[in-house]
């Protein structure tokens, strides 16, 4: 299947790789189909590209690369909505934004994706433990070095009571 993108032009993707958000992503409810595009083989960041709108894409990443103890409390209705029988079936991504010289992650609005069926939902975490603009990377200016990032070693999701 060919997906039109404003950043990469037409991109061929396997139709089975489409991620379906039945309720869309916050602010974009009518756009439900997305694919992940990895611009470089060793990149920790991906583009979550809409298959319906060439100019709609989000930079996303695995939050555990930057916040090793990150967990998403999943309510039972969300688990049922995306068909998660077991929490280990989920992949979690967060949307990344650039604020000045810093990349930030929306840890209060993670994207939870069923790894097999590719059905997904954006979860809103009401706990104040996480921020919508959690700094994750300070961009390097010439002559400066970046701080190392943590490696993932924890689970993505937790079941809330």
XYZ file of N, CA, C and O in Angstrom:
644
model
N 0.852 -1.175 0.000
C 0.000 0.000 0.000
C 0.896 1.236 0.000
O 1.903 1.274 0.694
N 0.514 2.251 -0.740
C 1.278 3.486 -0.795
C 0.636 4.533 0.112
O -0.558 4.799 0.032
N 1.454 5.106 1.003
C 0.998 6.160 1.902
C 1.691 7.447 1.487
O 2.917 7.477 1.358
N 0.900 8.494 1.278
C 1.470 9.786 0.926
C 1.858 10.521 2.199
O 1.081 10.590 3.151
N 3.084 11.063 2.217
C 3.561 11.819 3.369
C 4.113 13.154 2.889
O 4.646 13.243 1.777
N 3.998 14.158 3.727
C 4.541 15.468 3.364
C 6.044 15.533 3.606
O 6.713 16.404 3.066
N 6.589 14.622 4.411
C 8.014 14.654 4.743
C 8.867 13.734 3.868
O 10.005 14.029 3.575
N 8.302 12.581 3.496
C 9.073 11.561 2.790
C 8.542 11.249 1.404
O 9.064 10.376 0.727
N 7.478 11.941 0.967
C 6.850 11.621 -0.302
C 6.060 10.327 -0.171
O 5.707 9.916 0.935
N 5.790 9.641 -1.274
C 5.055 8.375 -1.179
C 5.933 7.302 -0.526
O 7.115 7.182 -0.836
N 5.330 6.534 0.383
C 6.048 5.477 1.092
C 5.239 4.190 0.962
O 4.027 4.193 1.213
N 5.909 3.106 0.553
C 5.240 1.815 0.480
C 5.249 1.166 1.853
O 6.307 1.057 2.483
N 4.074 0.742 2.312
C 3.960 0.061 3.596
C 3.076 -1.169 3.430
O 2.183 -1.197 2.582
N 3.333 -2.157 4.238
C 2.509 -3.348 4.270
C 1.192 -2.977 4.958
O 1.204 -2.447 6.072
N 0.072 -3.228 4.319
C -1.230 -2.861 4.877
C -1.475 -3.493 6.239
O -2.213 -2.947 7.059
N -0.840 -4.616 6.509
C -1.022 -5.271 7.817
C -0.325 -4.501 8.942
O -0.520 -4.812 10.109
N 0.475 -3.506 8.608
C 1.186 -2.704 9.609
C 0.410 -1.458 10.023
O 0.886 -0.670 10.846
N -0.775 -1.254 9.490
C -1.570 -0.082 9.851
C -2.043 -0.222 11.299
O -2.539 -1.263 11.717
N -1.873 0.855 12.037
C -2.323 0.930 13.427
C -3.654 1.666 13.412
O -3.751 2.779 12.882
N -4.667 1.034 13.973
C -6.018 1.594 13.967
C -6.391 2.159 15.332
O -6.385 1.447 16.327
N -6.671 3.459 15.373
C -7.149 4.140 16.571
C -8.663 4.333 16.399
O -9.075 5.286 15.730
N -9.504 3.458 16.957
C -10.955 3.577 16.752
C -11.526 4.932 17.135
O -12.490 5.385 16.515
N -10.950 5.600 18.125
C -11.427 6.929 18.529
C -10.484 8.036 18.072
O -10.617 9.178 18.490
N -9.509 7.705 17.254
C -8.536 8.689 16.803
C -7.573 9.064 17.915
O -7.531 8.440 18.972
N -6.769 10.081 17.656
C -5.824 10.625 18.624
C -6.413 11.955 19.086
O -7.071 12.657 18.303
N -6.191 12.316 20.347
C -6.762 13.550 20.881
C -6.505 14.731 19.942
O -5.375 14.986 19.539
N -7.578 15.414 19.594
C -7.490 16.553 18.684
C -7.653 16.170 17.224
O -7.843 17.038 16.375
N -7.598 14.871 16.922
C -7.690 14.393 15.539
C -8.591 13.160 15.471
O -8.177 12.101 14.985
N -9.839 13.270 15.923
C -10.696 12.088 16.033
C -11.088 11.443 14.708
O -11.369 10.245 14.676
N -11.094 12.197 13.615
C -11.528 11.597 12.351
C -10.413 10.832 11.624
O -10.678 10.099 10.692
N -9.181 10.982 12.070
C -8.060 10.266 11.443
C -7.741 9.046 12.303
O -7.290 9.191 13.433
N -7.962 7.864 11.761
C -7.872 6.661 12.584
C -6.781 5.692 12.173
O -6.367 4.883 12.976
N -6.311 5.747 10.952
C -5.282 4.828 10.491
C -3.919 5.485 10.428
O -3.770 6.592 9.885
N -2.900 4.813 11.000
C -1.536 5.347 11.040
C -0.540 4.234 10.785
O -0.831 3.060 11.018
N 0.637 4.621 10.335
C 1.758 3.691 10.215
C 2.981 4.321 10.872
O 3.087 5.547 10.953
N 3.878 3.473 11.332
C 5.141 3.951 11.896
C 6.195 3.975 10.811
O 6.393 2.982 10.106
N 6.876 5.095 10.693
C 7.976 5.229 9.739
C 9.230 5.535 10.539
O 9.261 6.495 11.314
N 10.257 4.706 10.356
C 11.530 4.938 11.033
C 12.472 5.567 10.013
O 12.893 4.916 9.061
N 12.804 6.855 10.199
C 13.598 7.555 9.190
C 15.035 7.046 9.053
O 15.615 7.133 7.977
N 15.594 6.527 10.147
C 16.957 5.981 10.105
C 16.959 4.670 10.875
O 16.281 4.539 11.892
N 17.756 3.712 10.422
C 17.755 2.373 11.015
C 18.054 2.361 12.509
O 17.505 1.561 13.247
N 18.902 3.247 12.981
C 19.282 3.226 14.393
C 18.603 4.328 15.214
O 18.991 4.606 16.335
N 17.555 4.917 14.682
C 16.869 6.017 15.367
C 15.970 5.509 16.488
O 15.348 4.464 16.371
N 15.888 6.274 17.556
C 14.966 5.990 18.660
C 13.635 6.700 18.456
O 12.728 6.550 19.262
N 13.535 7.473 17.392
C 12.334 8.244 17.113
C 11.724 7.773 15.802
O 12.430 7.421 14.865
N 10.390 7.776 15.759
C 9.633 7.339 14.591
C 8.633 8.430 14.235
O 8.306 9.274 15.053
N 8.117 8.348 13.027
C 6.993 9.177 12.621
C 5.758 8.300 12.655
O 5.732 7.231 12.046
N 4.728 8.728 13.382
C 3.430 8.080 13.350
C 2.636 8.849 12.308
O 2.127 9.943 12.563
N 2.592 8.287 11.110
C 2.052 8.970 9.936
C 0.621 8.531 9.673
O 0.328 7.350 9.591
N -0.277 9.504 9.514
C -1.653 9.211 9.138
C -1.667 8.643 7.724
O -0.958 9.140 6.842
N -2.475 7.604 7.502
C -2.631 7.074 6.149
C -3.710 7.838 5.396
O -3.886 7.644 4.197
N -4.424 8.733 6.102
C -5.521 9.481 5.503
C -5.165 10.924 5.179
O -5.865 11.563 4.392
N -4.105 11.454 5.790
C -3.721 12.851 5.567
C -2.196 12.941 5.511
O -1.519 12.691 6.501
N -1.665 13.309 4.362
C -0.216 13.359 4.151
C 0.493 14.303 5.111
O 1.645 14.081 5.481
N -0.194 15.361 5.538
C 0.450 16.361 6.387
C 0.198 16.133 7.890
O 0.529 16.996 8.698
N -0.347 14.977 8.259
C -0.590 14.677 9.674
C 0.333 13.553 10.130
O 0.189 12.404 9.714
N 1.302 13.917 10.940
C 2.251 12.935 11.478
C 2.767 13.447 12.823
O 2.846 14.655 13.050
N 3.095 12.517 13.697
C 3.616 12.839 15.018
C 4.960 12.143 15.197
O 5.112 10.985 14.789
N 5.906 12.806 15.824
C 7.145 12.145 16.217
C 6.835 11.404 17.506
O 6.242 11.961 18.430
N 7.212 10.124 17.557
C 6.947 9.298 18.731
C 8.208 8.532 19.121
O 9.121 8.360 18.307
N 8.212 8.065 20.363
C 9.337 7.267 20.849
C 8.858 6.323 21.938
O 7.758 6.479 22.477
N 9.709 5.386 22.278
C 9.491 4.473 23.391
C 9.845 5.233 24.668
O 10.994 5.630 24.844
N 8.890 5.450 25.564
C 9.188 6.245 26.755
C 10.213 5.602 27.686
O 10.909 6.300 28.423
N 10.337 4.282 27.646
C 11.275 3.601 28.543
C 12.731 3.914 28.217
O 13.611 3.733 29.061
N 12.996 4.410 27.030
C 14.356 4.818 26.683
C 14.807 6.021 27.501
O 15.990 6.247 27.693
N 13.825 6.804 27.978
C 14.126 8.049 28.665
C 13.626 8.085 30.110
O 14.153 8.837 30.920
N 12.603 7.312 30.401
C 12.025 7.240 31.749
C 11.873 5.755 32.082
O 10.817 5.158 31.856
N 12.948 5.130 32.594
C 12.964 3.671 32.772
C 11.866 3.098 33.665
O 11.481 1.953 33.483
N 11.318 3.886 34.577
C 10.277 3.358 35.463
C 8.864 3.766 35.015
O 7.903 3.618 35.764
N 8.729 4.222 33.775
C 7.433 4.666 33.255
C 6.449 3.500 33.186
O 6.777 2.426 32.694
N 5.253 3.730 33.680
C 4.174 2.740 33.611
C 2.875 3.435 33.270
O 2.632 4.563 33.704
N 2.042 2.735 32.528
C 0.744 3.261 32.132
C -0.336 2.480 32.876
O -0.465 1.280 32.671
N -1.090 3.148 33.737
C -2.202 2.447 34.382
C -3.343 2.276 33.378
O -3.870 3.259 32.864
N -3.663 1.030 33.068
C -4.713 0.771 32.080
C -6.003 0.337 32.763
O -6.025 -0.667 33.468
N -7.063 1.097 32.513
C -8.377 0.714 33.021
C -8.906 -0.464 32.199
O -8.545 -0.641 31.031
N -9.763 -1.226 32.801
C -10.325 -2.415 32.147
C -11.024 -2.059 30.831
O -10.895 -2.785 29.846
N -11.736 -0.932 30.772
C -12.447 -0.578 29.542
C -11.479 -0.287 28.386
O -11.781 -0.572 27.228
N -10.318 0.257 28.677
C -9.306 0.482 27.629
C -8.742 -0.853 27.164
O -8.574 -1.081 25.963
N -8.459 -1.737 28.113
C -7.965 -3.071 27.748
C -8.957 -3.772 26.832
O -8.577 -4.381 25.833
N -10.241 -3.677 27.145
C -11.266 -4.313 26.318
C -11.386 -3.627 24.965
O -11.534 -4.293 23.945
N -11.303 -2.316 24.956
C -11.435 -1.554 23.708
C -10.385 -1.971 22.681
O -10.684 -2.075 21.495
N -9.164 -2.191 23.126
C -8.119 -2.562 22.167
C -7.827 -4.063 22.173
O -6.948 -4.519 21.453
N -8.578 -4.830 22.973
C -8.483 -6.285 22.939
C -7.265 -6.872 23.615
O -6.741 -7.884 23.166
N -6.823 -6.257 24.699
C -5.654 -6.779 25.420
C -6.090 -7.812 26.458
O -6.676 -7.466 27.471
N -5.799 -9.069 26.198
C -6.081 -10.105 27.187
C -4.999 -10.092 28.256
O -5.250 -10.354 29.422
N -3.791 -9.776 27.829
C -2.644 -9.765 28.734
C -1.858 -8.484 28.481
O -1.645 -8.099 27.334
N -1.426 -7.831 29.539
C -0.734 -6.549 29.402
C 0.582 -6.661 28.643
O 1.066 -5.671 28.088
N 1.156 -7.843 28.582
C 2.415 -8.008 27.849
C 2.209 -7.883 26.333
O 3.180 -7.779 25.587
N 0.968 -7.864 25.870
C 0.669 -7.727 24.441
C 0.719 -6.274 23.961
O 0.516 -6.005 22.786
N 0.988 -5.352 24.859
C 0.935 -3.931 24.506
C 2.310 -3.346 24.213
O 3.303 -3.711 24.835
N 2.335 -2.427 23.261
C 3.484 -1.564 23.024
C 3.020 -0.150 23.365
O 1.870 0.205 23.127
N 3.929 0.640 23.910
C 3.590 2.001 24.298
C 4.541 2.973 23.617
O 5.755 2.758 23.597
N 3.969 4.032 23.061
C 4.745 5.126 22.484
C 4.218 6.428 23.066
O 3.067 6.490 23.511
N 5.056 7.446 23.053
C 4.629 8.785 23.484
C 4.961 9.785 22.388
O 5.933 9.617 21.644
N 4.146 10.812 22.302
C 4.343 11.857 21.302
C 5.416 12.823 21.795
O 5.427 13.219 22.958
N 6.322 13.180 20.885
C 7.469 14.036 21.201
C 7.282 15.391 20.531
O 6.815 15.475 19.387
N 7.650 16.444 21.235
C 7.621 17.807 20.692
C 8.956 18.481 20.961
O 9.665 18.121 21.900
N 9.258 19.483 20.160
C 10.465 20.291 20.370
C 10.038 21.600 21.001
O 9.197 22.321 20.460
N 10.606 21.890 22.163
C 10.347 23.141 22.863
C 11.700 23.812 23.065
O 12.499 23.369 23.889
N 11.976 24.835 22.282
C 13.293 25.470 22.331
C 14.367 24.481 21.905
O 14.283 23.887 20.834
N 15.376 24.282 22.772
C 16.455 23.330 22.486
C 16.236 21.996 23.181
O 17.178 21.240 23.390
N 14.990 21.704 23.538
C 14.685 20.486 24.277
C 13.598 19.686 23.576
O 12.618 20.256 23.089
N 13.776 18.363 23.528
C 12.707 17.480 23.092
C 11.939 17.063 24.340
O 12.543 16.695 25.356
N 10.619 17.150 24.259
C 9.778 16.772 25.382
C 8.851 15.638 24.965
O 8.551 15.466 23.774
N 8.392 14.866 25.944
C 7.476 13.759 25.683
C 6.187 13.971 26.459
O 6.209 14.407 27.611
N 5.083 13.639 25.829
C 3.789 13.715 26.494
C 3.563 12.406 27.254
O 3.003 11.454 26.716
N 4.000 12.368 28.501
C 3.863 11.165 29.316
C 2.464 11.024 29.902
O 2.121 9.960 30.410
N 1.642 12.064 29.812
C 0.263 11.967 30.293
C -0.693 11.460 29.217
O -1.836 11.148 29.534
N -0.234 11.351 27.988
C -1.100 10.890 26.900
C -0.457 9.825 26.049
O -0.332 9.991 24.837
N -0.036 8.692 26.651
C 0.639 7.654 25.867
C -0.285 6.970 24.864
O -1.509 6.960 25.030
N 0.319 6.414 23.846
C -0.379 5.637 22.832
C -0.136 4.167 23.151
O 1.016 3.718 23.167
N -1.198 3.423 23.417
C -1.091 2.010 23.763
C -1.567 1.217 22.556
O -2.697 1.384 22.090
N -0.689 0.340 22.058
C -0.953 -0.384 20.812
C -0.912 -1.883 21.082
O 0.052 -2.396 21.653
N -1.969 -2.584 20.655
C -1.966 -4.047 20.743
C -0.946 -4.534 19.714
O -1.083 -4.262 18.517
N 0.073 -5.240 20.164
C 1.189 -5.621 19.301
C 0.775 -6.549 18.162
O 1.394 -6.529 17.098
N -0.261 -7.346 18.348
C -0.678 -8.295 17.320
C -1.743 -7.726 16.400
O -1.600 -7.756 15.183
N -2.816 -7.189 16.978
C -3.941 -6.718 16.159
C -3.739 -5.310 15.626
O -4.442 -4.896 14.716
N -2.829 -4.542 16.228
C -2.518 -3.165 15.834
C -3.672 -2.199 16.132
O -3.730 -1.106 15.584
N -4.584 -2.570 17.017
C -5.628 -1.671 17.486
C -5.030 -0.874 18.638
O -4.317 -1.424 19.479
N -5.319 0.430 18.670
C -4.647 1.298 19.638
C -5.599 2.319 20.239
O -6.680 2.574 19.715
N -5.136 2.914 21.340
C -5.878 3.990 21.994
C -4.882 4.947 22.627
O -3.817 4.532 23.089
N -5.255 6.212 22.644
C -4.483 7.171 23.420
C -5.099 7.213 24.805
O -6.298 7.419 24.959
N -4.276 6.991 25.813
C -4.717 6.943 27.194
C -4.398 8.284 27.841
O -3.337 8.858 27.597
N -5.313 8.780 28.657
C -5.056 10.001 29.406
C -4.809 9.614 30.859
O -5.665 9.015 31.505
N -3.607 9.915 31.331
C -3.231 9.612 32.715
C -3.470 10.874 33.539
O -2.877 11.916 33.275
N -4.324 10.759 34.534
C -4.666 11.935 35.332
C -3.711 12.172 36.496
O -3.712 13.244 37.086
N -2.887 11.172 36.811
C -1.914 11.347 37.895
C -0.972 12.501 37.566
O -0.590 12.687 36.422
N -0.571 13.231 38.573
C 0.353 14.343 38.360
C 1.813 13.873 38.343
O 2.724 14.673 38.239
N 2.010 12.559 38.417
C 3.357 11.987 38.392
C 4.064 12.285 37.064
O 5.275 12.425 37.019
N 3.285 12.379 35.992
C 3.847 12.589 34.658
C 3.398 13.932 34.092
O 2.372 14.472 34.474
N 4.184 14.435 33.135
C 3.906 15.724 32.520
C 3.571 15.562 31.042
O 3.939 14.569 30.426
N 2.916 16.577 30.489
C 2.667 16.574 29.051
C 3.901 17.047 28.275
O 4.011 16.792 27.082
N 4.801 17.719 28.964
C 6.043 18.199 28.333
C 7.252 17.807 29.181
O 8.027 18.653 29.607
N 7.389 16.506 29.391
C 8.512 15.988 30.170
C 9.794 16.093 29.330
O 9.873 15.499 28.255
N 10.785 16.877 29.759
C 12.036 16.953 28.993
C 12.699 15.580 28.913
O 12.804 14.873 29.921
N 13.106 15.196 27.697
C 13.779 13.899 27.527
C 15.153 14.025 26.877
O 16.022 13.209 27.136
N 15.346 15.033 26.038
C 16.633 15.212 25.355
C 16.927 16.699 25.229
O 16.082 17.459 24.754
N 18.103 17.072 25.666
C 18.587 18.427 25.420
C 19.338 18.370 24.095
O 20.284 17.600 23.961
N 18.898 19.134 23.116
C 19.549 19.102 21.806
C 20.957 19.662 21.924
O 21.189 20.637 22.648
N 21.860 19.047 21.212
C 23.272 19.404 21.293
C 23.575 20.564 20.352
O 23.196 20.554 19.193
N 24.255 21.536 20.895
C 24.743 22.640 20.079
C 26.190 22.342 19.729
O 26.869 21.616 20.448
N 26.704 22.899 18.641
C 28.103 22.647 18.286
C 29.034 22.931 19.473
O 28.891 23.931 20.168
N 29.942 21.982 19.724
C 30.891 22.142 20.814
C 30.418 21.587 22.137
O 31.157 21.587 23.107
N 29.174 21.106 22.200
C 28.646 20.530 23.434
C 28.346 19.053 23.217
O 28.195 18.605 22.096
N 28.242 18.309 24.307
C 27.899 16.891 24.209
C 26.572 16.635 24.891
O 26.175 17.350 25.802
N 25.891 15.582 24.460
C 24.592 15.221 25.032
C 24.780 14.254 26.184
O 25.738 13.489 26.224
N 23.847 14.291 27.116
C 23.858 13.349 28.230
C 23.408 11.985 27.734
O 22.590 11.884 26.822
N 23.946 10.904 28.298
C 23.518 9.566 27.876
C 22.065 9.326 28.267
O 21.553 9.932 29.206
N 21.403 8.426 27.542
C 20.018 8.092 27.842
C 19.955 6.724 28.502
O 20.823 5.882 28.306
N 18.918 6.517 29.278
C 18.723 5.238 29.966
C 18.236 4.190 28.981
O 17.591 4.505 27.991
N 18.521 2.948 29.263
C 18.045 1.832 28.454
C 16.808 1.232 29.110
O 16.714 1.193 30.324
N 15.848 0.734 28.308
C 14.626 0.192 28.882
C 14.892 -1.099 29.648
O 15.683 -1.924 29.232
N 14.242 -1.232 30.811
C 14.370 -2.462 31.564
C 13.115 -2.772 32.377
O 13.135 -3.644 33.221
N 12.042 -2.061 32.149
C 10.807 -2.255 32.910
C 9.659 -2.545 31.957
O 9.763 -2.369 30.759
N 8.530 -2.933 32.511
C 7.339 -3.186 31.695
C 6.682 -1.878 31.311
O 6.879 -0.852 31.937
N 5.866 -1.938 30.266
C 5.204 -0.755 29.736
C 3.960 -0.364 30.519
O 3.659 0.788 30.660
N 3.167 -1.320 30.899
C 1.859 -1.001 31.429
C 1.630 -1.677 32.763
O 2.251 -2.676 33.081
N 0.740 -1.109 33.529
C 0.331 -1.734 34.767
C -1.181 -1.690 34.842
O -1.812 -0.812 34.275
N -1.763 -2.642 35.501
C -3.209 -2.698 35.641
C -3.598 -1.867 36.841
O -3.061 -2.050 37.923
N -4.509 -0.932 36.632
C -4.968 -0.134 37.762
C -6.219 -0.770 38.338
O -6.977 -1.434 37.647
N -6.427 -0.557 39.613
C -7.579 -1.177 40.275
C -8.867 -0.489 39.938
O -8.964 0.575 39.497
